[in-house]
Amino acid sequence: MNKTESERCFYCKEYYKVTQEYPVNTATYDVGSFTPRCFLHWQYECSKCKEMTHFNGIAWCSDCKVFTCIRCVEEKMVKEEFLIYNYYYNIPCHNCNSTNPALDFTEFEGTHPFQIGDLIPKEDIVIWMPIYKELNQQEFPHRAWGSERILDLGKAPRHTRLDSLDEYTPKSTWDKMATLWVSPETEGEYHHTNLILPEVYRMLDAQENEKILDVACGEGTVARYLAKLGTKVTGIDISKMIDRAMERENKDKLDIHYIKMAAEELDKEFGRDTFDKIVCNMALMDIADYKNTIKNISNVLKGGGIFVFSITHPAYAWPATTSMRVPQDSQRNEDKRKIALDYFDERPTLIPFGFETPSLAFPRPVSKYVNELVKNNLEIIEMSEPKASEEIVEKYPRQAYLDNDTLPDFLMIKTKKK
Ligand SMILES: [Zn+2]
Ligand SMILES: [Zn+2]
Ligand SMILES: [Zn+2]
């Protein structure tokens, strides 16, 4: 039989990446999964509760010759970089209470029961004996068991966190995007058409003759919809997207007033208490200075006026979360999994939405938005996390089933200025 990639132990292979000459054993457990494991890296039976336990959650006491699992006692976390990890568990022996590291660390130390001869492996495996100088610390590439590594395994699409904005700005990325973006109203883009726009329109509840400002209006889909209801619409946007909106306006003559300007500078253009309603559709997460933007929105909104915005969901959408399929080429949604990455990482992020040009996002937790609304006298009167209806699931099963009907991709907030 050929020794295929999937038949070699996942842990052995990972250790081999950071430790020269680590012997890679054949996997005999979980073969065919994306983490097949050898006998050494499988499970050990706790002498107390008799539960089979992953080797990283169980410790051997060489004095008592017993295993104690992490469920039976209270473990301590020890921060130390070894192999592919940056911590290990110290687990007190259930018999004598002396503390022993979990088996992942003991293997690194050379005190694993197989290494010191306390136990003889029941399967034919090669046991590594560590020589510390062989460890190449420069190659330490991983955060222990972070979801980033799961992504590596599944080869899910990746996004790039940026430490500076030298190369990318929201304007430059959206300028590039302007030629690629398809209008939701002409092309019927699935998310916008089915989940986002109907909810934003319902929450905004625009009435004839209301003065409405569309912040970061892009190519004008929302502005045109509102103008057709008989409202007086102003649309602002900093990117070339607004050029397309202006071209459309020249043809359609809907009396929409477009201005190319930054959302952070609204009160330079408009007086206080100018608009009855303000909408910002799918843009605040792409705006770096969201604090000034919200402050400006509050300033130019009339007292009692309504501000509605929609964003990609800070917790359940890119970049806090991504999704992957196992197997990756499966088209069935039951094979799709959401993976939480880092909700608190607020570094600017390049997100490859399938265009040549990635979108530049400024991720931030929900609380950041809410606190900024509160600070600027914008009282939250409704929140929405649109869920795909049965009709949408039936119509677009591949997009919606076990996806938009299980976790929200978008968040909408409706506020009223006090
Ligand atoms: Zn192994
Ligand atoms: Zn136990
Ligand atoms: Zn003991």
PDB file of N, CA and C and ligand atoms in Angstrom, residues 44-53 57-58 67-73 94, ligand 2:
ATOM      1  N   TYR A  44      -4.806   8.298  25.699  1.00  0.00           N
ATOM      2  CA  TYR A  44      -4.324   7.483  26.812  1.00  0.00           C
ATOM      3  C   TYR A  44      -5.450   7.369  27.841  1.00  0.00           C
ATOM      4  N   GLU A  45      -5.500   6.231  28.519  1.00  0.00           N
ATOM      5  CA  GLU A  45      -6.607   6.006  29.459  1.00  0.00           C
ATOM      6  C   GLU A  45      -6.266   6.551  30.839  1.00  0.00           C
ATOM      7  N   CYS A  46      -7.124   7.428  31.324  1.00  0.00           N
ATOM      8  CA  CYS A  46      -6.938   7.983  32.669  1.00  0.00           C
ATOM      9  C   CYS A  46      -7.137   6.857  33.695  1.00  0.00           C
ATOM     10  N   SER A  47      -6.184   6.748  34.632  1.00  0.00           N
ATOM     11  CA  SER A  47      -6.268   5.664  35.627  1.00  0.00           C
ATOM     12  C   SER A  47      -7.402   5.912  36.625  1.00  0.00           C
ATOM     13  N   LYS A  48      -7.841   7.153  36.724  1.00  0.00           N
ATOM     14  CA  LYS A  48      -8.904   7.449  37.682  1.00  0.00           C
ATOM     15  C   LYS A  48     -10.291   7.256  37.061  1.00  0.00           C
ATOM     16  N   CYS A  49     -10.568   8.002  35.977  1.00  0.00           N
ATOM     17  CA  CYS A  49     -11.932   7.964  35.419  1.00  0.00           C
ATOM     18  C   CYS A  49     -12.073   6.971  34.265  1.00  0.00           C
ATOM     19  N   LYS A  50     -10.968   6.396  33.843  1.00  0.00           N
ATOM     20  CA  LYS A  50     -10.951   5.382  32.769  1.00  0.00           C
ATOM     21  C   LYS A  50     -11.344   5.938  31.401  1.00  0.00           C
ATOM     22  N   GLU A  51     -11.401   7.272  31.279  1.00  0.00           N
ATOM     23  CA  GLU A  51     -11.745   7.877  29.985  1.00  0.00           C
ATOM     24  C   GLU A  51     -10.503   7.926  29.097  1.00  0.00           C
ATOM     25  N   MET A  52     -10.677   7.583  27.832  1.00  0.00           N
ATOM     26  CA  MET A  52      -9.604   7.769  26.863  1.00  0.00           C
ATOM     27  C   MET A  52      -9.476   9.267  26.596  1.00  0.00           C
ATOM     28  N   THR A  53      -8.261   9.790  26.659  1.00  0.00           N
ATOM     29  CA  THR A  53      -8.047  11.235  26.627  1.00  0.00           C
ATOM     30  C   THR A  53      -6.935  11.593  25.646  1.00  0.00           C
ATOM     31  N   GLY A  57      -3.999  16.279  27.034  1.00  0.00           N
ATOM     32  CA  GLY A  57      -4.811  16.561  28.222  1.00  0.00           C
ATOM     33  C   GLY A  57      -4.648  15.506  29.298  1.00  0.00           C
ATOM     34  N   ILE A  58      -3.512  14.827  29.310  1.00  0.00           N
ATOM     35  CA  ILE A  58      -3.315  13.762  30.287  1.00  0.00           C
ATOM     36  C   ILE A  58      -1.826  13.691  30.652  1.00  0.00           C
ATOM     37  N   PHE A  67      -1.847   7.369  35.014  1.00  0.00           N
ATOM     38  CA  PHE A  67      -2.232   8.536  34.226  1.00  0.00           C
ATOM     39  C   PHE A  67      -3.316   9.310  34.972  1.00  0.00           C
ATOM     40  N   THR A  68      -3.266  10.656  34.859  1.00  0.00           N
ATOM     41  CA  THR A  68      -4.355  11.476  35.377  1.00  0.00           C
ATOM     42  C   THR A  68      -4.795  12.419  34.265  1.00  0.00           C
ATOM     43  N   CYS A  69      -6.081  12.437  33.981  1.00  0.00           N
ATOM     44  CA  CYS A  69      -6.548  13.306  32.901  1.00  0.00           C
ATOM     45  C   CYS A  69      -6.963  14.664  33.454  1.00  0.00           C
ATOM     46  N   ILE A  70      -7.100  15.592  32.544  1.00  0.00           N
ATOM     47  CA  ILE A  70      -7.353  16.993  32.870  1.00  0.00           C
ATOM     48  C   ILE A  70      -8.769  17.187  33.430  1.00  0.00           C
ATOM     49  N   ARG A  71      -9.639  16.190  33.210  1.00  0.00           N
ATOM     50  CA  ARG A  71     -11.005  16.302  33.723  1.00  0.00           C
ATOM     51  C   ARG A  71     -11.086  15.945  35.200  1.00  0.00           C
ATOM     52  N   CYS A  72     -10.115  15.155  35.684  1.00  0.00           N
ATOM     53  CA  CYS A  72     -10.206  14.615  37.048  1.00  0.00           C
ATOM     54  C   CYS A  72      -9.596  15.531  38.109  1.00  0.00           C
ATOM     55  N   VAL A  73      -8.756  16.456  37.686  1.00  0.00           N
ATOM     56  CA  VAL A  73      -8.061  17.345  38.644  1.00  0.00           C
ATOM     57  C   VAL A  73      -8.052  18.759  38.086  1.00  0.00           C
ATOM     58  N   HIS A  94      -3.490  12.242  40.438  1.00  0.00           N
ATOM     59  CA  HIS A  94      -4.670  12.036  41.299  1.00  0.00           C
ATOM     60  C   HIS A  94      -4.324  11.192  42.525  1.00  0.00           C
TER      61      HIS A  94
HETATM   62 ZN    ZN B   2      -9.694  11.206  34.266  1.00  0.00          ZN
END
